[in-house]
Structure formats: C-alpha cells, structure tokens
C-alpha cells in the first residue's frame, strides 16, 4: 500500500500497522527518504540513524507477523533531540565539545521508547546545550522553519520541531528548561508538552539547569502526545527527582470536554501583547467558551520578574552542570564551548560567587517562591489558565542572534511554568498570514490529563494541524 506520510498521525499509522495494511519497513523507508531529502533544506538532523531504524522496523514486522500484542506506539518513527544519550548513536548536544561522543548507555526515556518498539529516525539539531530560543546557537548551523525557510523554528529543540512539522517522523522528543518544547511547537504548528517537574525521568539526558529541566514530546495532535507520554512517564529508580506512583494512561479522560471547566486568563500575560497574537488567542478562548468553559480574568502579579529570576537561576545551574566537561571525562576541552555557553558559565559563576550569592541567587530563589505562590493561589479558583506561548511570530534568522537580551525576552511567557514546576501544553491556535500561532494551557502540578482534555476539545473543533507547510 502506498501511503502519504505527511497525512499520518501516530494513531492513524498505528491502525494501518495493526491491520497489516502497511509494514513497518515501508513506513520507515518512507520517513527516512523524506528525512534525507529535507535535511538539506532544513538542517533538522545532526545524525540520521538509518541502520538502527531499519533493524527496529524488521523487529516490529516480525512481532506483527507473529501476532504479538501491539502497543499504540509500536512501529512509530520518532526523532530524538541530541540531548538524549543513545547507546551506539552519537550524542552531541549540538556542541563541538561532544562532537564525537558515543554514549555507552541509553537515557531512561530512550529505553522506554525502545521497549515500546518505536523507530529512531535520527538525532535532531538544537541550540548547543539547549541554550537558546531559535536554534541558531547550534555548533552545526541553524535549523530552518518549514513554514518559512528564512525564519527560525524556535528553540532550543529546533530540529525536533522542524523534523516533525516537515513530516520526517511522527513524534519527536524534547527538553524544556524555559520553553524549549512549547515555543518551537508554537513556531511550527505542533502540540508540545512540558510535563510537571519530575513526571518524566531525566536519567541519561544531558543536564542544562537541574531544578528547571523537564522532558516532553512534540506531536501533531493532542491524542498522539498523550500516547507518547504514556510510554515514557513514570517512576525511575535511576532518577531520584522522578515522582513515584504507577505509570499512567494519559489518553484516559481525553474526550471529557470543557463544559463547566473554569479557565483563567492571567491579566499580566495579555498586557503589551502584540495585537494580532492577542486577537488570535482570544478567538481560541471564545471557542472554548462556546464549548461550555467559563472564562475569567486572573492575576499573576510576580510575572514581571519571571525572566530576570530565570536568567539568574538557570545560568547558575548551567555553570555547575557544564563543569563536568573538563576534557578528561567526556569529549573535548573547554575551549570548544561556543559563545552562548561561555556567556552562561560566566553569568552563573558570578551569581554564585561569594559576596554576590545572596544578592542574586538567593534573592532569585525567594522570588521564584513568590511566583509559585501566585500560581497556587490562581489554581484555587480556576482549573487551568490560557496565555500566549511566544510574544512574537517566528522571527527571521539573524534577527536576534547578536542581541542576547532580545533573545532572552522570547522566553517571557514560558519560563514561569519551569520556575513553578507546573505542566504546560502548547497547542496550535491559528495562523497570522502563513505563520503559526500557539497558545499555552497551564494547569496545577500533575494535571497533564486535564491539559490534554482541554487541548483535545479545542483541537476537535479547529484541526489546525491539518495545515501543513508547503515543502517539496
Ligand atoms: N530559551 C530559553 C533559554 O535559552 C529556554 C531554553 C530551554 O528550555 N532549554 O534558556
């Protein structure tokens, strides 16, 4: 059977495999071909792991031929951000320091995706060490946005977002320390979840800022996202920050609708917002209101300190985590760090040094607590909040890369969820011209199912994911 891979979702591909209408080998070959073809244009993969993918596909076809029970992600082609260690597949974090690093073990998420019999198409490009909001800090050159090749796909998980938007895979993994899943998802018309801090194991994932890092996924639809989270979340004895409790099926309750749910619109997130983006998001909110949700204004008064707080805590932790790359244990020596990594190491070391620790780091930690208290208070009155994901549309390559402050302000709406620890879901909510817009649904700790429920209800009405980029 001939399939158009651009039309598939995890759900539809999985149905075709289960009904034996297509073989995993054919599916894999089709995605690999597209990945090789479009990578020249988009630069979304650092490594395409064709040999691994072909072996995995053979195994899947054998399981299906033997009528073994098939899971919902069996045979699904996935792209993996190059922050995830993959045994026998080069893992670079998009830095020259790790250019030839070959891990000897798998991250827990990778082991789980292997157990679920997914297929690894390749390792995706990103800002080096996940430092950035555009993909331009990669030591392997920037990734392009499939919706407009002169624009950035967002970052730091730039390659994962572009690879999926260009239909070279059916899902992609990401890391989100201050928005690196949600913002590229918004820029590439995708669903992207940053789960609650501790929901998904971080064992084997290159650490950026340990009190903020969360692991999640990009998919085309909300349902697909719930399927992949179900395969990867759950306790892990290798990661003490990972929450206990049995693994869960995140598709449960997804059809519940929004009737009677209370949605808060945080006033501070709509002040000074670009008028067109505001209008697009408020139109989406109206849609949810039409479906029975109750909308009310809420306030998160410490929002204005979010970026400043994040850019003290995050580089402090970065400076500690990057200390291990000393040229003895992993990869090359510290002279290979790029400009952005060096900037963050210097900022963080300064904020943690004697005499400045109390003035900067300790103070930032106190403000972080106040920001969390704002959220806890709001969630006593509403079920979820809705706000923009990015203050701008996908911007042009080169537009902000030489102005770190302008780049850092791209994170204004996303860093708070990481500072607070709560889950946040980006879903596509329309287009301005040919460029996609995303909105964030943020909920209390461990409310992933509720976020999917709201996102799914909206997606059923709008189906923005059907609007594909026009690529050859
Ligand atoms: N853009 C933010 C930063 O540069 C977030 C990065 C991330 O989430 N990894 O720090």
Short mmCIF file of C-alpha atoms and ligand atoms in Angstrom, two decimals:
data_model
loop_
_atom_site.label_atom_id
_atom_site.label_comp_id
_atom_site.label_asym_id
_atom_site.label_seq_id
_atom_site.Cartn_x
_atom_site.Cartn_y
_atom_site.Cartn_z
CA UNK A 1 0.00 0.00 0.00
CA UNK A 2 1.31 3.45 -0.88
CA UNK A 3 0.95 5.94 1.97
CA UNK A 4 1.35 9.67 2.05
CA UNK A 5 3.42 10.03 5.21
CA UNK A 6 2.54 13.69 5.55
CA UNK A 7 -1.08 12.73 6.25
CA UNK A 8 -0.30 10.32 9.10
CA UNK A 9 -0.56 10.70 12.85
CA UNK A 10 0.63 8.15 15.43
CA UNK A 11 -2.94 6.98 15.79
CA UNK A 12 -3.58 6.50 12.06
CA UNK A 13 -0.17 4.90 11.40
CA UNK A 14 -0.65 2.54 14.30
CA UNK A 15 -4.07 1.49 12.92
CA UNK A 16 -2.53 0.75 9.50
CA UNK A 17 0.22 -1.36 11.10
CA UNK A 18 -2.19 -3.27 13.32
CA UNK A 19 -4.48 -4.04 10.38
CA UNK A 20 -1.41 -5.17 8.42
CA UNK A 21 -2.17 -2.66 5.67
CA UNK A 22 1.40 -1.42 5.79
CA UNK A 23 4.69 -2.83 7.01
CA UNK A 24 6.94 -1.02 9.46
CA UNK A 25 9.73 -1.41 6.92
CA UNK A 26 7.81 0.53 4.24
CA UNK A 27 6.80 3.18 6.74
CA UNK A 28 10.37 3.56 7.98
CA UNK A 29 11.81 3.75 4.46
CA UNK A 30 9.29 6.44 3.52
CA UNK A 31 10.19 8.57 6.54
CA UNK A 32 13.94 8.03 6.13
CA UNK A 33 13.72 9.08 2.49
CA UNK A 34 11.91 12.24 3.45
CA UNK A 35 14.35 12.91 6.30
CA UNK A 36 17.38 12.62 3.98
CA UNK A 37 15.67 14.72 1.32
CA UNK A 38 14.51 17.57 3.55
CA UNK A 39 17.51 17.67 5.87
CA UNK A 40 19.47 19.50 3.18
CA UNK A 41 16.88 22.25 3.22
CA UNK A 42 16.08 22.36 6.93
CA UNK A 43 19.23 21.10 8.74
CA UNK A 44 16.95 19.49 11.32
CA UNK A 45 19.01 16.31 11.94
CA UNK A 46 22.58 16.08 13.18
CA UNK A 47 22.54 12.29 12.69
CA UNK A 48 20.11 10.18 10.67
CA UNK A 49 20.21 6.71 12.20
CA UNK A 50 19.06 4.69 9.18
CA UNK A 51 20.75 1.40 10.22
CA UNK A 52 19.19 1.47 13.67
CA UNK A 53 15.77 2.38 12.23
CA UNK A 54 15.86 -0.41 9.66
CA UNK A 55 16.74 -3.04 12.31
CA UNK A 56 13.98 -1.76 14.60
CA UNK A 57 11.48 -1.92 11.71
CA UNK A 58 12.43 -5.54 10.95
CA UNK A 59 11.81 -6.44 14.58
CA UNK A 60 8.40 -4.72 14.53
CA UNK A 61 7.35 -6.51 11.34
CA UNK A 62 8.31 -9.81 12.93
CA UNK A 63 6.27 -9.05 16.05
CA UNK A 64 3.24 -8.18 13.91
CA UNK A 65 3.68 -11.24 11.69
CA UNK A 66 3.83 -13.41 14.84
CA UNK A 67 0.58 -11.80 16.03
CA UNK A 68 2.23 -10.47 19.19
CA UNK A 69 0.14 -7.89 21.09
CA UNK A 70 0.79 -4.50 19.51
CA UNK A 71 1.08 -1.38 21.67
CA UNK A 72 -0.13 2.02 20.47
CA UNK A 73 3.35 3.29 19.62
CA UNK A 74 4.73 0.12 18.06
CA UNK A 75 6.49 0.89 14.79
CA UNK A 76 6.16 4.66 15.18
CA UNK A 77 9.06 6.67 13.68
CA UNK A 78 10.46 9.14 16.20
CA UNK A 79 13.15 11.83 16.09
CA UNK A 80 15.22 12.32 19.24
CA UNK A 81 16.74 15.59 20.43
CA UNK A 82 20.52 15.30 20.64
CA UNK A 83 20.39 15.92 24.41
CA UNK A 84 19.24 12.31 24.98
CA UNK A 85 22.03 9.77 25.33
CA UNK A 86 21.55 6.91 22.91
CA UNK A 87 23.77 3.85 23.18
CA UNK A 88 25.75 3.45 19.96
CA UNK A 89 24.28 6.59 18.34
CA UNK A 90 26.39 9.74 18.54
CA UNK A 91 25.07 12.30 21.05
CA UNK A 92 26.42 15.82 20.70
CA UNK A 93 24.09 18.30 22.47
CA UNK A 94 24.87 20.25 19.25
CA UNK A 95 28.23 21.25 20.73
CA UNK A 96 31.73 20.75 19.29
CA UNK A 97 32.73 19.60 22.80
CA UNK A 98 30.74 16.38 22.29
CA UNK A 99 31.10 16.21 18.52
CA UNK A 100 32.31 12.59 18.58
CA UNK A 101 30.75 11.41 21.83
CA UNK A 102 29.36 7.88 21.65
CA UNK A 103 27.29 7.04 24.74
CA UNK A 104 27.61 3.62 26.34
CA UNK A 105 24.09 3.62 27.76
CA UNK A 106 20.56 4.80 26.97
CA UNK A 107 18.58 7.51 28.75
CA UNK A 108 15.55 6.02 30.53
CA UNK A 109 13.18 7.67 28.04
CA UNK A 110 15.16 6.04 25.22
CA UNK A 111 14.97 2.59 26.88
CA UNK A 112 11.23 3.05 27.28
CA UNK A 113 10.77 4.11 23.67
CA UNK A 114 12.74 1.01 22.67
CA UNK A 115 10.56 -1.20 24.86
CA UNK A 116 7.52 0.38 23.16
CA UNK A 117 9.13 -0.63 19.83
CA UNK A 118 9.26 2.83 18.32
CA UNK A 119 11.70 3.51 15.48
CA UNK A 120 14.55 6.03 15.76
CA UNK A 121 14.89 8.11 12.59
CA UNK A 122 17.69 10.26 13.96
CA UNK A 123 19.08 12.78 16.42
CA UNK A 124 17.89 16.33 15.97
CA UNK A 125 19.66 19.65 15.82
CA UNK A 126 19.22 22.16 18.66
CA UNK A 127 20.83 25.14 20.31
CA UNK A 128 24.08 23.84 21.81
CA UNK A 129 23.41 22.51 25.35
CA UNK A 130 19.78 23.69 24.85
CA UNK A 131 20.81 27.31 25.37
CA UNK A 132 18.60 29.39 23.13
CA UNK A 133 15.22 30.17 21.64
CA UNK A 134 15.95 30.00 17.92
CA UNK A 135 18.25 27.07 17.14
CA UNK A 136 20.94 29.50 15.99
CA UNK A 137 23.30 28.62 18.86
CA UNK A 138 23.90 25.18 17.36
CA UNK A 139 27.55 24.48 16.54
CA UNK A 140 26.23 22.60 13.49
CA UNK A 141 24.40 25.51 11.87
CA UNK A 142 20.83 26.72 12.34
CA UNK A 143 17.66 24.77 11.57
CA UNK A 144 15.09 26.43 9.28
CA UNK A 145 11.37 26.75 9.88
CA UNK A 146 9.43 24.50 7.43
CA UNK A 147 6.66 27.15 7.23
CA UNK A 148 9.15 29.78 6.04
CA UNK A 149 12.77 28.93 5.33
CA UNK A 150 14.09 32.39 6.17
CA UNK A 151 12.69 32.11 9.70
CA UNK A 152 13.72 30.21 12.84
CA UNK A 153 11.74 27.18 14.02
CA UNK A 154 12.14 28.28 17.64
CA UNK A 155 14.48 26.66 20.13
CA UNK A 156 16.19 25.11 21.75
CA UNK A 157 14.50 21.94 20.39
CA UNK A 158 14.62 23.44 16.89
CA UNK A 159 15.40 20.27 14.95
CA UNK A 160 12.74 18.17 16.69
CA UNK A 161 10.05 20.72 15.85
CA UNK A 162 11.19 21.20 12.25
CA UNK A 163 11.64 17.45 11.66
CA UNK A 164 8.09 16.76 12.77
CA UNK A 165 6.46 19.76 11.07
CA UNK A 166 8.14 18.58 7.86
CA UNK A 167 6.71 15.07 8.38
CA UNK A 168 10.04 13.27 8.56
CA UNK A 169 8.77 11.43 11.68
CA UNK A 170 5.53 11.09 13.67
CA UNK A 171 6.77 12.40 17.02
CA UNK A 172 9.90 13.97 18.43
CA UNK A 173 11.38 14.24 21.90
CA UNK A 174 12.43 17.50 23.52
CA UNK A 175 13.74 19.07 26.68
CA UNK A 176 12.16 22.18 28.19
CA UNK A 177 14.06 24.24 30.74
CA UNK A 178 12.43 27.58 29.97
CA UNK A 179 10.22 26.91 26.94
CA UNK A 180 12.29 24.77 24.58
CA UNK A 181 9.42 22.44 23.73
CA UNK A 182 6.49 24.85 23.84
CA UNK A 183 7.99 27.75 21.88
CA UNK A 184 9.28 25.68 18.92
CA UNK A 185 5.96 23.81 18.96
CA UNK A 186 4.20 27.19 18.66
CA UNK A 187 6.52 28.29 15.82
CA UNK A 188 5.96 25.04 13.89
CA UNK A 189 2.21 24.44 14.38
CA UNK A 190 2.69 21.46 16.74
CA UNK A 191 1.47 20.13 20.04
CA UNK A 192 4.22 20.22 22.69
CA UNK A 193 4.03 19.37 26.36
CA UNK A 194 6.31 20.37 29.19
CA UNK A 195 5.17 17.93 31.89
CA UNK A 196 5.23 18.62 35.62
CA UNK A 197 8.75 18.71 37.11
CA UNK A 198 9.57 15.10 37.95
CA UNK A 199 6.91 13.49 35.77
CA UNK A 200 9.39 12.07 33.24
CA UNK A 201 12.79 10.64 34.13
CA UNK A 202 15.84 12.73 33.26
CA UNK A 203 18.32 9.90 33.65
CA UNK A 204 20.69 9.97 30.70
CA UNK A 205 19.62 13.35 29.43
CA UNK A 206 22.36 15.96 29.24
CA UNK A 207 21.59 18.34 32.10
CA UNK A 208 21.03 22.02 31.45
CA UNK A 209 19.59 23.53 34.66
CA UNK A 210 18.58 20.77 37.02
CA UNK A 211 15.84 22.46 39.03
CA UNK A 212 14.08 23.53 35.80
CA UNK A 213 14.68 20.77 33.22
CA UNK A 214 11.65 18.78 32.07
CA UNK A 215 11.40 16.13 29.35
CA UNK A 216 8.50 16.02 26.93
CA UNK A 217 7.42 15.46 23.35
CA UNK A 218 6.26 17.06 20.14
CA UNK A 219 3.37 15.55 18.19
CA UNK A 220 0.90 16.66 15.55
CA UNK A 221 -2.17 16.01 17.68
CA UNK A 222 -3.07 16.11 21.35
CA UNK A 223 -4.07 12.44 21.38
CA UNK A 224 -0.68 11.45 19.96
CA UNK A 225 1.04 13.45 22.68
CA UNK A 226 -0.87 11.56 25.36
CA UNK A 227 0.19 8.26 23.75
CA UNK A 228 3.90 9.11 23.83
CA UNK A 229 3.76 10.48 27.37
CA UNK A 230 2.11 7.22 28.47
CA UNK A 231 5.08 5.32 27.01
CA UNK A 232 7.75 7.45 28.69
CA UNK A 233 6.45 8.82 32.03
CA UNK A 234 6.53 7.03 35.37
CA UNK A 235 8.91 6.35 38.24
CA UNK A 236 12.56 5.54 37.61
CA UNK A 237 14.96 4.20 40.21
CA UNK A 238 17.81 5.90 38.31
CA UNK A 239 16.33 9.38 38.86
CA UNK A 240 15.55 10.40 42.45
CA UNK A 241 13.73 13.55 41.27
CA UNK A 242 11.24 11.44 39.32
CA UNK A 243 7.91 11.10 41.12
CA UNK A 244 6.75 7.78 42.49
CA UNK A 245 3.40 6.21 41.64
CA UNK A 246 2.38 3.83 38.90
CA UNK A 247 2.70 4.72 35.23
CA UNK A 248 -0.50 6.06 33.77
CA UNK A 249 -2.54 6.08 30.57
CA UNK A 250 -2.70 9.77 29.64
CA UNK A 251 -5.39 9.25 26.99
CA UNK A 252 -7.82 8.49 29.81
CA UNK A 253 -10.48 11.20 30.10
CA UNK A 254 -9.26 13.00 26.98
CA UNK A 255 -12.77 13.06 25.50
CA UNK A 256 -14.21 14.72 28.62
CA UNK A 257 -14.78 18.16 27.03
CA UNK A 258 -14.62 21.52 28.75
CA UNK A 259 -18.19 22.02 29.90
CA UNK A 260 -18.17 23.70 33.31
CA UNK A 261 -14.36 23.97 33.48
CA UNK A 262 -13.02 27.30 34.70
CA UNK A 263 -10.33 28.88 32.53
CA UNK A 264 -8.34 31.84 33.86
CA UNK A 265 -6.77 34.48 31.63
CA UNK A 266 -3.81 35.96 33.55
CA UNK A 267 -4.08 39.70 33.01
CA UNK A 268 -0.30 40.28 33.04
CA UNK A 269 0.23 37.94 30.07
CA UNK A 270 -2.06 39.98 27.83
CA UNK A 271 -0.69 43.42 28.69
CA UNK A 272 1.66 44.79 25.99
CA UNK A 273 0.96 41.74 23.85
CA UNK A 274 1.12 42.10 20.06
CA UNK A 275 -2.47 42.91 18.98
CA UNK A 276 -2.69 40.26 16.27
CA UNK A 277 -1.40 37.49 18.53
CA UNK A 278 -3.78 38.62 21.28
CA UNK A 279 -6.73 38.52 18.89
CA UNK A 280 -5.79 35.03 17.68
CA UNK A 281 -5.59 33.69 21.24
CA UNK A 282 -8.77 35.37 22.41
CA UNK A 283 -10.61 33.89 19.39
CA UNK A 284 -9.46 30.46 20.55
CA UNK A 285 -10.60 31.22 24.10
CA UNK A 286 -14.02 32.19 22.70
CA UNK A 287 -14.20 28.82 21.01
CA UNK A 288 -13.63 27.11 24.37
CA UNK A 289 -16.26 29.35 25.93
CA UNK A 290 -18.66 28.24 23.18
CA UNK A 291 -17.93 24.64 24.20
CA UNK A 292 -19.08 25.39 27.75
CA UNK A 293 -15.95 26.59 29.57
CA UNK A 294 -16.27 29.51 31.99
CA UNK A 295 -13.74 32.25 31.35
CA UNK A 296 -12.50 34.68 33.97
CA UNK A 297 -9.64 37.11 34.39
CA UNK A 298 -7.00 36.22 37.00
CA UNK A 299 -3.78 37.86 38.15
CA UNK A 300 -0.22 36.52 38.49
CA UNK A 301 1.38 39.67 39.90
CA UNK A 302 5.02 38.49 40.03
CA UNK A 303 5.06 37.63 36.31
CA UNK A 304 7.18 40.67 35.51
CA UNK A 305 10.10 39.16 37.48
CA UNK A 306 9.96 35.82 35.64
CA UNK A 307 12.67 36.39 33.02
CA UNK A 308 15.06 38.10 35.48
CA UNK A 309 14.62 35.29 38.01
CA UNK A 310 15.09 32.60 35.37
CA UNK A 311 18.24 34.24 33.97
CA UNK A 312 19.87 34.10 37.43
CA UNK A 313 18.87 30.59 38.47
CA UNK A 314 19.29 28.92 35.08
CA UNK A 315 22.89 30.10 34.33
CA UNK A 316 23.88 29.35 37.94
CA UNK A 317 22.83 25.74 37.43
CA UNK A 318 24.29 25.68 33.91
CA UNK A 319 27.69 26.76 35.29
CA UNK A 320 27.61 23.84 37.72
CA UNK A 321 26.40 21.25 35.18
CA UNK A 322 28.89 22.24 32.49
CA UNK A 323 31.79 21.93 34.95
CA UNK A 324 31.96 18.20 34.18
CA UNK A 325 33.11 18.85 30.60
CA UNK A 326 36.73 19.16 31.59
CA UNK A 327 38.25 17.38 28.61
CA UNK A 328 39.08 14.34 30.75
CA UNK A 329 35.79 12.56 31.14
CA UNK A 330 33.72 13.46 28.10
CA UNK A 331 34.62 14.95 24.77
CA UNK A 332 36.96 17.83 24.13
CA UNK A 333 38.28 20.55 26.41
CA UNK A 334 36.52 23.76 27.41
CA UNK A 335 37.98 25.86 24.62
CA UNK A 336 35.36 24.25 22.35
CA UNK A 337 32.42 25.82 24.16
CA UNK A 338 30.56 28.31 21.96
CA UNK A 339 29.88 31.96 22.86
CA UNK A 340 26.47 31.37 24.46
CA UNK A 341 27.67 28.54 26.73
CA UNK A 342 30.61 30.72 27.81
CA UNK A 343 28.26 33.64 28.50
CA UNK A 344 26.08 31.45 30.73
CA UNK A 345 29.04 29.89 32.57
CA UNK A 346 30.37 33.38 33.35
CA UNK A 347 26.94 34.74 34.39
CA UNK A 348 26.22 31.73 36.61
CA UNK A 349 29.65 31.63 38.22
CA UNK A 350 29.32 35.33 39.01
CA UNK A 351 25.82 34.95 40.52
CA UNK A 352 27.04 32.10 42.74
CA UNK A 353 30.30 33.67 43.88
CA UNK A 354 30.94 34.80 47.46
CA UNK A 355 29.55 38.26 48.02
CA UNK A 356 27.06 38.01 45.16
CA UNK A 357 25.29 34.78 46.09
CA UNK A 358 22.84 36.48 48.50
CA UNK A 359 22.23 39.46 46.25
CA UNK A 360 21.49 37.40 43.15
CA UNK A 361 20.99 33.66 43.54
CA UNK A 362 19.33 33.63 46.95
CA UNK A 363 17.11 36.55 46.05
CA UNK A 364 16.09 34.88 42.79
CA UNK A 365 15.17 31.73 44.73
CA UNK A 366 12.94 33.82 47.00
CA UNK A 367 11.21 35.48 44.05
CA UNK A 368 10.76 32.04 42.49
CA UNK A 369 8.77 31.05 45.57
CA UNK A 370 6.56 34.14 45.20
CA UNK A 371 5.88 33.28 41.56
CA UNK A 372 4.89 29.77 42.60
CA UNK A 373 2.57 31.15 45.24
CA UNK A 374 0.84 33.30 42.60
CA UNK A 375 0.08 30.15 40.62
CA UNK A 376 -1.06 28.12 43.64
CA UNK A 377 -3.48 30.90 44.51
CA UNK A 378 -4.87 31.15 40.98
CA UNK A 379 -5.39 27.38 40.76
CA UNK A 380 -7.58 27.51 43.86
CA UNK A 381 -10.06 29.48 41.73
CA UNK A 382 -9.70 28.11 38.18
CA UNK A 383 -8.88 24.72 36.64
CA UNK A 384 -6.35 25.94 34.06
CA UNK A 385 -5.01 29.20 32.64
CA UNK A 386 -4.53 30.14 28.99
CA UNK A 387 -1.90 32.56 27.70
CA UNK A 388 0.32 33.07 24.66
CA UNK A 389 3.38 30.85 24.21
CA UNK A 390 5.53 33.41 22.41
CA UNK A 391 5.38 37.21 22.33
CA UNK A 392 6.20 37.16 18.60
CA UNK A 393 5.65 35.14 15.45
CA UNK A 394 8.60 33.03 14.23
CA UNK A 395 11.29 35.65 13.63
CA UNK A 396 13.90 35.81 10.86
CA UNK A 397 17.23 34.02 11.04
CA UNK A 398 19.83 36.53 12.21
CA UNK A 399 17.26 38.93 13.65
CA UNK A 400 18.05 38.42 17.35
CA UNK A 401 21.13 36.23 17.47
CA UNK A 402 23.53 39.10 18.19
CA UNK A 403 21.34 40.62 20.87
CA UNK A 404 21.15 38.21 23.84
CA UNK A 405 18.66 40.36 25.75
CA UNK A 406 16.20 40.44 22.86
CA UNK A 407 16.58 36.66 22.54
CA UNK A 408 16.05 36.12 26.29
CA UNK A 409 12.81 38.11 26.13
CA UNK A 410 11.41 35.48 23.73
CA UNK A 411 11.02 33.34 26.86
CA UNK A 412 8.82 35.79 28.72
CA UNK A 413 5.67 33.60 28.68
CA UNK A 414 7.30 30.20 29.07
CA UNK A 415 9.91 30.43 31.87
CA UNK A 416 7.35 30.78 34.65
CA UNK A 417 5.99 27.23 34.25
CA UNK A 418 9.56 25.91 34.71
CA UNK A 419 10.23 28.13 37.73
CA UNK A 420 6.96 26.93 39.28
CA UNK A 421 7.20 23.28 38.14
CA UNK A 422 3.66 23.05 36.75
CA UNK A 423 2.78 21.37 33.41
CA UNK A 424 2.08 23.40 30.31
CA UNK A 425 0.82 22.40 26.88
CA UNK A 426 1.28 24.34 23.66
CA UNK A 427 -1.42 23.81 21.08
CA UNK A 428 -1.75 25.40 17.65
CA UNK A 429 -4.45 28.08 17.66
CA UNK A 430 -4.32 29.66 14.23
CA UNK A 431 -2.21 31.45 11.65
CA UNK A 432 -1.27 35.06 11.01
CA UNK A 433 -0.52 35.11 7.31
CA UNK A 434 1.47 31.93 6.67
CA UNK A 435 2.92 31.77 10.20
CA UNK A 436 1.51 29.61 13.01
CA UNK A 437 0.48 30.85 16.47
CA UNK A 438 0.41 28.70 19.60
CA UNK A 439 -1.24 29.08 22.98
CA UNK A 440 -0.31 27.62 26.32
CA UNK A 441 -2.67 25.80 28.62
CA UNK A 442 -1.13 25.72 32.10
CA UNK A 443 -2.53 23.66 34.98
CA UNK A 444 -1.69 22.71 38.57
CA UNK A 445 1.02 20.13 39.43
CA UNK A 446 0.34 16.77 37.78
CA UNK A 447 -2.67 17.95 35.76
CA UNK A 448 -1.41 16.60 32.40
CA UNK A 449 -4.65 14.71 31.77
CA UNK A 450 -6.69 17.85 32.26
CA UNK A 451 -4.44 19.80 29.87
CA UNK A 452 -4.90 17.11 27.23
CA UNK A 453 -8.66 17.16 27.83
CA UNK A 454 -8.86 20.91 27.19
CA UNK A 455 -6.43 20.78 24.26
CA UNK A 456 -8.28 17.88 22.67
CA UNK A 457 -11.68 19.59 22.92
CA UNK A 458 -10.26 22.66 21.17
CA UNK A 459 -8.39 20.65 18.53
CA UNK A 460 -11.51 18.70 17.55
CA UNK A 461 -13.17 21.99 16.63
CA UNK A 462 -10.25 23.55 14.78
CA UNK A 463 -7.81 20.95 13.44
CA UNK A 464 -5.04 23.48 12.76
CA UNK A 465 -2.63 20.56 12.49
CA UNK A 466 -4.05 19.82 9.06
CA UNK A 467 -2.40 22.98 7.71
CA UNK A 468 0.94 21.67 6.51
CA UNK A 469 3.98 23.61 5.34
CA UNK A 470 4.42 23.63 1.57
CA UNK A 471 7.65 21.70 1.14
CA UNK A 472 8.65 19.56 -1.81
N1 LIG B 1 15.19 29.89 25.66
C1 LIG B 1 15.48 29.50 27.00
C2 LIG B 1 16.96 29.63 27.29
O1 LIG B 1 17.69 29.92 26.38
C3 LIG B 1 14.97 28.12 27.27
C4 LIG B 1 15.87 27.02 26.86
C5 LIG B 1 15.34 25.66 27.19
O2 LIG B 1 14.18 25.49 27.56
N2 LIG B 1 16.20 24.67 27.08
O3 LIG B 1 17.38 29.43 28.39
#
